[in-house]
XYZ file of C-alpha atoms in Angstrom:
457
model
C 169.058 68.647 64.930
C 171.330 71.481 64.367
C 169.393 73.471 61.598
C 168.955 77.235 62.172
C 169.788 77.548 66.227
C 173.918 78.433 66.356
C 173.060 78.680 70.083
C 171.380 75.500 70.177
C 174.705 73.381 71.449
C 175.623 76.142 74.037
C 172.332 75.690 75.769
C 172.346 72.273 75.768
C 175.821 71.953 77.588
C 175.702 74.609 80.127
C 178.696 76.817 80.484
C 180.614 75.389 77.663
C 180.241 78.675 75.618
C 179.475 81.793 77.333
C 182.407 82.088 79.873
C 184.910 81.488 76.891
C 183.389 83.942 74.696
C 183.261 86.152 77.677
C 186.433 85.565 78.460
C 187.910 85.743 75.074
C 186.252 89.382 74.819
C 187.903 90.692 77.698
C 191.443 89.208 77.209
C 192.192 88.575 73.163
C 192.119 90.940 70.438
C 189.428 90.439 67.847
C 190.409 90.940 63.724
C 188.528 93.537 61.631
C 187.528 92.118 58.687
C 188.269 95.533 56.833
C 191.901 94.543 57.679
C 191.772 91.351 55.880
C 193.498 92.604 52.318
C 191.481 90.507 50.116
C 188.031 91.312 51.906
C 185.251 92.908 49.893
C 183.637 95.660 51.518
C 180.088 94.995 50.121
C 180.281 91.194 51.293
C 181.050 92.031 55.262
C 179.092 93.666 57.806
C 181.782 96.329 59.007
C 180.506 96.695 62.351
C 181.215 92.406 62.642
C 184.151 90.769 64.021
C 185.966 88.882 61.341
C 185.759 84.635 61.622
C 189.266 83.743 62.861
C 189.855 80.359 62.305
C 193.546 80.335 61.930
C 194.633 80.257 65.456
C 196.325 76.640 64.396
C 199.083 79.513 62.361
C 199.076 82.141 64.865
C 196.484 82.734 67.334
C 195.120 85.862 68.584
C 197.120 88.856 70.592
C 196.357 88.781 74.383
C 195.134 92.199 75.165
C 197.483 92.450 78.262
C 200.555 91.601 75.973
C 200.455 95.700 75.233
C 200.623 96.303 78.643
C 203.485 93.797 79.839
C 206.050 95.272 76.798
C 205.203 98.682 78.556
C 206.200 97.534 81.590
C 208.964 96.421 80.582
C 210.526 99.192 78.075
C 209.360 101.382 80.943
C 211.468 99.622 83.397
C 214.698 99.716 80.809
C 214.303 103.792 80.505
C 213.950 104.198 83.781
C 216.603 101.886 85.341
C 218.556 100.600 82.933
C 220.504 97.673 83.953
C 218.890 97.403 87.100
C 216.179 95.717 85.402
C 217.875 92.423 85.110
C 217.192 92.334 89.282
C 213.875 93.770 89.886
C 210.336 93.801 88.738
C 207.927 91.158 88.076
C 209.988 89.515 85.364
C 213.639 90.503 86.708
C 215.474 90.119 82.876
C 217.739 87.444 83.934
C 215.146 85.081 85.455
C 212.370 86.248 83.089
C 211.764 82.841 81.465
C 211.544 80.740 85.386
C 209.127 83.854 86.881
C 206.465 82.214 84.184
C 207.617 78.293 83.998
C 204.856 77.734 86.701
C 202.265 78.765 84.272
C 202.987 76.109 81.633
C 203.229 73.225 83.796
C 199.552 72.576 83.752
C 199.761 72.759 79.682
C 201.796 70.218 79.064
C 201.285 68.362 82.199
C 205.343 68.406 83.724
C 207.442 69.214 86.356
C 208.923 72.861 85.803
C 212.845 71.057 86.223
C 211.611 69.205 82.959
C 210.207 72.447 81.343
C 212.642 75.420 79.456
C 211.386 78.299 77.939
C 214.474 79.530 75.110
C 214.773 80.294 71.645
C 212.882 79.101 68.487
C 211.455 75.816 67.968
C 213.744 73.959 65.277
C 216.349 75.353 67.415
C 215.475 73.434 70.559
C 214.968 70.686 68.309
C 218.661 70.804 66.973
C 219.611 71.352 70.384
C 217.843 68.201 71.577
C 218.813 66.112 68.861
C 222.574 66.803 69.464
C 222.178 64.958 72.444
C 219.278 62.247 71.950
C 220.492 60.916 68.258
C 223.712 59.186 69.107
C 223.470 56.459 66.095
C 226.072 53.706 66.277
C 226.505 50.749 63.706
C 223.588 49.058 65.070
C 220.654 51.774 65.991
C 221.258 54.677 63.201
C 217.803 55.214 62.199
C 215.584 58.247 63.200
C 212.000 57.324 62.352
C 209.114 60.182 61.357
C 205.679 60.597 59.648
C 205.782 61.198 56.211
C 204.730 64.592 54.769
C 206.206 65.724 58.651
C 206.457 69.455 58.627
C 209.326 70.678 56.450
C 211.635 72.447 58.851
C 211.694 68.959 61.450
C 212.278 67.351 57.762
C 214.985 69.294 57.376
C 216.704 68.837 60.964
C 216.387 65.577 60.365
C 218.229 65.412 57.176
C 221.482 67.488 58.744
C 221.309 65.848 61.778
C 221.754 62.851 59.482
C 224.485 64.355 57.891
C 225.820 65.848 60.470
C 227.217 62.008 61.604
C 227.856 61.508 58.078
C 225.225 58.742 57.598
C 223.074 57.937 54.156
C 219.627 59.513 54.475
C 217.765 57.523 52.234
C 218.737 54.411 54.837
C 218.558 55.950 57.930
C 215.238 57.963 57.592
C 212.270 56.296 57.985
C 209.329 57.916 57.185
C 205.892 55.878 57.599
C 203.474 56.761 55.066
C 200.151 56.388 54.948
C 197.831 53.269 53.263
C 197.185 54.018 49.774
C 194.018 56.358 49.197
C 194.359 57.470 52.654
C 195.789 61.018 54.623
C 195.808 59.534 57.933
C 198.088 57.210 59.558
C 196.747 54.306 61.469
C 198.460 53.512 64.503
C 198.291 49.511 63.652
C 200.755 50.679 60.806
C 202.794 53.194 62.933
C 203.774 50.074 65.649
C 204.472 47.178 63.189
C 206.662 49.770 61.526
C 208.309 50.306 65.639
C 208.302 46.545 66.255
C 209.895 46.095 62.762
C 212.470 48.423 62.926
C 212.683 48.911 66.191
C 216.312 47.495 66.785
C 217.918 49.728 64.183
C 216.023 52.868 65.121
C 217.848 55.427 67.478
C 215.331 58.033 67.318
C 211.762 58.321 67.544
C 210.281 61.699 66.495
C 206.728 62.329 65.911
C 204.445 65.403 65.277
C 202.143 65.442 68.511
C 199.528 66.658 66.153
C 199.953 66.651 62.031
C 200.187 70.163 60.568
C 198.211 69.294 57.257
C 195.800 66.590 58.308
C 195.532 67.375 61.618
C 195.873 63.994 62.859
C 196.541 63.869 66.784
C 198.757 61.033 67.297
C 198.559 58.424 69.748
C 202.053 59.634 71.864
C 201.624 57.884 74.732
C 201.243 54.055 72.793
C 203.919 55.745 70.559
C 206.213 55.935 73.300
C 205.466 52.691 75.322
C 206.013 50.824 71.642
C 209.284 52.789 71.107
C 210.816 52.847 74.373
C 209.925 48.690 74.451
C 212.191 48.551 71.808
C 215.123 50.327 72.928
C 214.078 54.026 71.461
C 214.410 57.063 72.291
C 211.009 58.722 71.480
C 210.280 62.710 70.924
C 207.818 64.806 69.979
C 207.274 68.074 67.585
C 203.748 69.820 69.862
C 203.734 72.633 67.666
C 200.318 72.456 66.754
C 199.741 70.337 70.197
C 200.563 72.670 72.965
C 197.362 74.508 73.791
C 195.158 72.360 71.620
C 194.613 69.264 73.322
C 195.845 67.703 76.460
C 198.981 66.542 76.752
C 200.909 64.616 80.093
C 204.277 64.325 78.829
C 205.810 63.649 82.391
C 203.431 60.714 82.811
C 203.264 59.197 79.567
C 207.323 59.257 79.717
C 208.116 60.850 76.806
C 211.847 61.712 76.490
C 211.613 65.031 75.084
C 209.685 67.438 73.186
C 209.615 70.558 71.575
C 207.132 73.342 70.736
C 205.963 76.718 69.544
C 204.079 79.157 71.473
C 202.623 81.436 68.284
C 200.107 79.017 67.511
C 197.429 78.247 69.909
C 199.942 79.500 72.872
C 198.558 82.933 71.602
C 202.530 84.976 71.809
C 202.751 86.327 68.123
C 205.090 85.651 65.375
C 208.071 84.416 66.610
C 207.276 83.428 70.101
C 209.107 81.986 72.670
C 209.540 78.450 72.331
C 209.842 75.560 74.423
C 211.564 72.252 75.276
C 210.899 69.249 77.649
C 213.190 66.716 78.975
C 212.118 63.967 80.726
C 213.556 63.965 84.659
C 214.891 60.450 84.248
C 217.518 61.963 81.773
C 218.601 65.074 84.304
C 221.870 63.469 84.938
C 222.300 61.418 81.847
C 221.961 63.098 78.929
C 223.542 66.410 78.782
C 223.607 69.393 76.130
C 226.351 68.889 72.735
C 226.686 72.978 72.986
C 226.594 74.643 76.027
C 226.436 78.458 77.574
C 226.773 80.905 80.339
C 222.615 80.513 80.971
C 222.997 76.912 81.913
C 224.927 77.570 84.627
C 224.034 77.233 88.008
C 222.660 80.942 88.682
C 224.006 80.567 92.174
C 227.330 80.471 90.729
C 227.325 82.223 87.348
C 228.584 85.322 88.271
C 231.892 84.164 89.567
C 233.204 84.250 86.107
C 235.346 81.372 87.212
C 234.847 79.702 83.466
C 234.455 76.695 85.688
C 230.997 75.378 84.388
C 228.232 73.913 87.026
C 225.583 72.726 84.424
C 221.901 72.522 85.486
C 220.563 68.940 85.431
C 217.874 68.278 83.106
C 216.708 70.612 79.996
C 217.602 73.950 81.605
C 221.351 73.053 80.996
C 220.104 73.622 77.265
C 219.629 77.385 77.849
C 222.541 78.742 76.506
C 221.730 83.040 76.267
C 219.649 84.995 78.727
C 215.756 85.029 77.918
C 214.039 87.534 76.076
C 212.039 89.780 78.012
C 209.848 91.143 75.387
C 209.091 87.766 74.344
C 208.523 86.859 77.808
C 206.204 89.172 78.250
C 203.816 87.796 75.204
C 204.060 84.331 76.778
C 203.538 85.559 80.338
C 200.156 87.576 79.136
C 199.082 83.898 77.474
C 199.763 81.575 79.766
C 197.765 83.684 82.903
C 194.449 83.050 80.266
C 195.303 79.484 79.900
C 195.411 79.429 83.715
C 192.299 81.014 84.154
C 190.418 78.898 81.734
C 192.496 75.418 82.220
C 193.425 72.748 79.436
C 190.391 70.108 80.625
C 187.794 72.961 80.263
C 189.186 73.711 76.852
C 189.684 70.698 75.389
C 186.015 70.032 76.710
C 184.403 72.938 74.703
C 186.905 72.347 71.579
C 185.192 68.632 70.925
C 181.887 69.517 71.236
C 182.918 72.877 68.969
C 184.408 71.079 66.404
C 182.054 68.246 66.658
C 179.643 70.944 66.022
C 181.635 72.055 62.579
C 181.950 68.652 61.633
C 178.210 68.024 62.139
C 177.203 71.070 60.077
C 180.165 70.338 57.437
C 179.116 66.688 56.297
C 175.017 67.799 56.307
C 175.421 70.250 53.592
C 178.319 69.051 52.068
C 179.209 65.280 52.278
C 179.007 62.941 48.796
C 175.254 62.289 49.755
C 174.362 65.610 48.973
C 175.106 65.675 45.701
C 172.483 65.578 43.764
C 171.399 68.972 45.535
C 174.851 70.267 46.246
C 177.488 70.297 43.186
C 180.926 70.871 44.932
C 181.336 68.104 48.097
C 183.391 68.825 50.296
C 185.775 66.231 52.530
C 187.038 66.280 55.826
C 190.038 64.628 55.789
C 191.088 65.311 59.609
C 190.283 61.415 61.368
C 186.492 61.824 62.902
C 187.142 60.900 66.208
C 187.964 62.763 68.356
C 190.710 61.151 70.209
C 192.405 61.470 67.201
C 191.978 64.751 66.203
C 192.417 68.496 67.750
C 190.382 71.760 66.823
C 191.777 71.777 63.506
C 189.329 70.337 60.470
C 190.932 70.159 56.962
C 188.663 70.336 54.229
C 189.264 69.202 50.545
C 187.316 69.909 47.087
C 185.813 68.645 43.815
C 186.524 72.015 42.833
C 189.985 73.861 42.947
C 190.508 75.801 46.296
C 192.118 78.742 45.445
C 188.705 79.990 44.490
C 187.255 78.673 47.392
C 189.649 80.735 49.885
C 189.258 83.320 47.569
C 185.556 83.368 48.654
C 185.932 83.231 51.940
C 188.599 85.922 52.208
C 185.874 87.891 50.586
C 183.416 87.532 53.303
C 186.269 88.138 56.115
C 186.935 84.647 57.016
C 190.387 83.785 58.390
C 191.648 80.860 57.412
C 194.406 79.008 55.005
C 195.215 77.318 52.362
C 197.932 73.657 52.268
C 199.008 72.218 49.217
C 197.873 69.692 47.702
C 194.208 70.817 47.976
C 193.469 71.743 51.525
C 191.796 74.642 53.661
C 192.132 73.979 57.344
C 190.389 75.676 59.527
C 190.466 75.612 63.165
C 187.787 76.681 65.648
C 189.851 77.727 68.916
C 187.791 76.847 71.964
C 189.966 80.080 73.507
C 187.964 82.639 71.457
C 185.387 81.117 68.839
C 182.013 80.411 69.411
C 179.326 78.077 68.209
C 177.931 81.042 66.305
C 180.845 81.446 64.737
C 180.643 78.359 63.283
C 177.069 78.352 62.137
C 177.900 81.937 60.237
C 181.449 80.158 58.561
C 178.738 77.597 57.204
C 176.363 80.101 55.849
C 179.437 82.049 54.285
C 180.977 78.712 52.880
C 177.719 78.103 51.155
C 177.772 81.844 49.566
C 181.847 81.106 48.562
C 180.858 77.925 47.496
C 178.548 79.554 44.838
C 180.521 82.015 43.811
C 183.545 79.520 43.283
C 181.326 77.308 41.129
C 180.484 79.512 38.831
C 183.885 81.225 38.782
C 186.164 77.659 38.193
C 183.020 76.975 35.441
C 183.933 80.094 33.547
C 187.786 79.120 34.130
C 186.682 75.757 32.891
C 185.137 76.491 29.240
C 187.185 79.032 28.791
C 189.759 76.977 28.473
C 188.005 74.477 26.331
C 187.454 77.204 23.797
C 191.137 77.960 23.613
């Protein structure tokens, strides 16, 4: 039993903790709580770090990142546009010098792999060229409740070829009462629909629930039926493993702030499978997906790449190289198994510790339960837990801001938090259960005043 040793899981599964938190010390930045804005002085130990269990919004600042930038900006003073030729990270090849390091993370071939712009704009960019409806296949099929901005593509893709969104968006929603989708559900809807439906594209892993999704029966299912099936890893990449080259996905798109560790803004990045090199080619095109052996002839004469780095279309940027670059040489230090090893046993650990003070049985003792509604296995779920209430949360993450925990907030009524196998520790969940139970109080008695207050009006 779990009762009063935060240590006790570390020592039973040798080397699961100590190298990471090791690691993590030497390599990531840590957050002082007296730079949380809503943090209460006389609730936090000053000298502590601060719980951060938000890497699933943006995850914690590499501590060579400061160091790469300098390089960098040093370089440009120095030799101005001789930089684009020399260095490390020569500027006009930045984004290939680090491709090498993200193979392993998503588990493909570096032709399949580009590193370029923002997420929803590699998703646009893919899109242009995967979603060719005709009369017959015009659908594009999603999750309900998908995150808004692949919502959103969705919709002026849709309109983009003029087409009725209500009829040619499909979004599977989940049984009534329930926050996950089962997969049962998700392949009669495929086998269905399947003839009419152009597009498949999935979150790998559900922002709100944190559902991961089963993409590799996903894809068989949709490419059986004549699909074309994609995938949205934002909160994926870097959380669990992923073999997108062997499960035969035909493309996918991600974010690198999140558990990829680059900082607002981040480079993002795009995978197409190798079977479409030749087949499917980029709707907009531009000098960077040129053949490099050949761009500088200015001939206007375009060689495209083959495969997704004919997507590139401006030359990469450096500084944001640099972020990724300091990242990825952690992630290929620690590796993705060894990770994902640590992160179930971690959040295993959370959930443990979550439903024995908290779950409906405790009621009696315990007046506010609290739910997980993230699926409790853990194939089907990441590092990210999201908890709900019998009492409203903004009081609740008021709390815990309070006592310098990290964390968020999702409407309807959730608080995710997410345990990063990268730089949390056991301990640090056994002290975010001691400090929920001290929020927990405090929000109690705070929504009860709230409550007849109200009454007397």
């Amino acid at each position: 039993m779990w009762k009063t040793n935060p240590r006790l899981l570390s020592k039973e599964i040798p080397g699961l903790d100590s190298p990471y938190k090791k690691e993590a010390g030497e390599t990531l930045g840590a957050v002082d709580p007296t730079g949380i804005l809503a943090v209460d002085l006389s609730l936090v130990n000053k000298d502590e770090e601060a719980i951060y269990f938000l890497g699933n919004s943006l995850g914690l600042q590499p501590k060579t990142v400061k160091t790469y930038l300098e390089e960098e900006l040093d370089k440009w003073a120095k030799m101005g546009a001789y930089g684009h030729d020399v260095g490390k990270r020569p500027w006009i090849i930045g984004d290939e010098t680090i491709l090498g390091l993200m193979t392993d993370i998503v588990r493909a071939n570096e032709k399949e792999i580009a590193l370029m712009n923002g997420l929803t704009v590699n998703l646009h960019l893919l899109l242009l060229s995967f979603f060719k409806p005709t009369p017959k296949r015009y659908k594009v099929l999603l999750e309900a409740k998908a995150f808004p901005s692949d919502h959103y593509a969705i919709e002026s893709q849709l309109q983009l070829h003029g087409l009725n969104i209500e009829k040619s968006m499909r979004l599977i929603k989940p049984r009534e009462g329930e926050e996950a989708l089962r997969l049962e559900d998700i392949l009669e809807v495929i086998e269905n629909e399947g003839d009419s439906t152009a597009v498949i594209l999935f979150s790998g892993l559900h922002f709100y629930t944190g559902q991961l999704f089963n993409m590799p029966a996903i894809t068989k299912a949709g490419q059986a039926r004549g699909c074309l099936v994609g995938f949205d890893l934002a909160h994926a990449v870097g959380n669990v493993e992923l073999h997108l080259h062997e499960w035969g996905v035909d493309f996918a798109c991600w974010c690198s702030y999140k558990y990829l560790n680059t900082g607002a803004g981040g480079l993002a990045g795009a995978f197409v499978h190798e079977k479409h090199a030749y087949t499917i080619k980029p709707a907009l095109v531009g000098w960077f997906g040129h053949e490099l052996s050949t761009r500088f002839k200015m001939d206007n004469k375009l060689q495209l790449i083959p495969g997704v780095n004919g997507f590139r279309i401006s030359n990469p940027p450096i500084l944001l190289v640099c972020s990724l670059h300091a990242s990825l040489e952690i992630f290929r230090q620690a590796t993705m198994k060894a990770l994902r090893r640590k992160s179930v046993v971690l959040t295993g650990y959370l959930q443990y510790m979550i439903k024995h003070h908290f779950s409906q049985d405790k009621a009696e003792t315990k007046k506010t339960v609290v739910n997980i509604i993230t699926p409790s296995h853990i194939e089907d779920r990441g590092c990210q837990l999201t908890l709900t209430f019998s009492i409203p949360i903004k009081y609740i993450f008021q709390e815990l801001e309070k006592r310098g925990v990290v964390c968020d907030k999702r409407d309807p009524n959730g608080i995710r938090v997410a345990p990063v196998p990268l730089y949390n520790s056991f301990h640090d969940v056994y002290k975010f259960i001691n400090l929920l139970i001290s929020a927990l109080d405090s929000a109690e008695t705070k929504s009860s005043r709230v409550f007849h207050s109200n009454l007397s009006k």
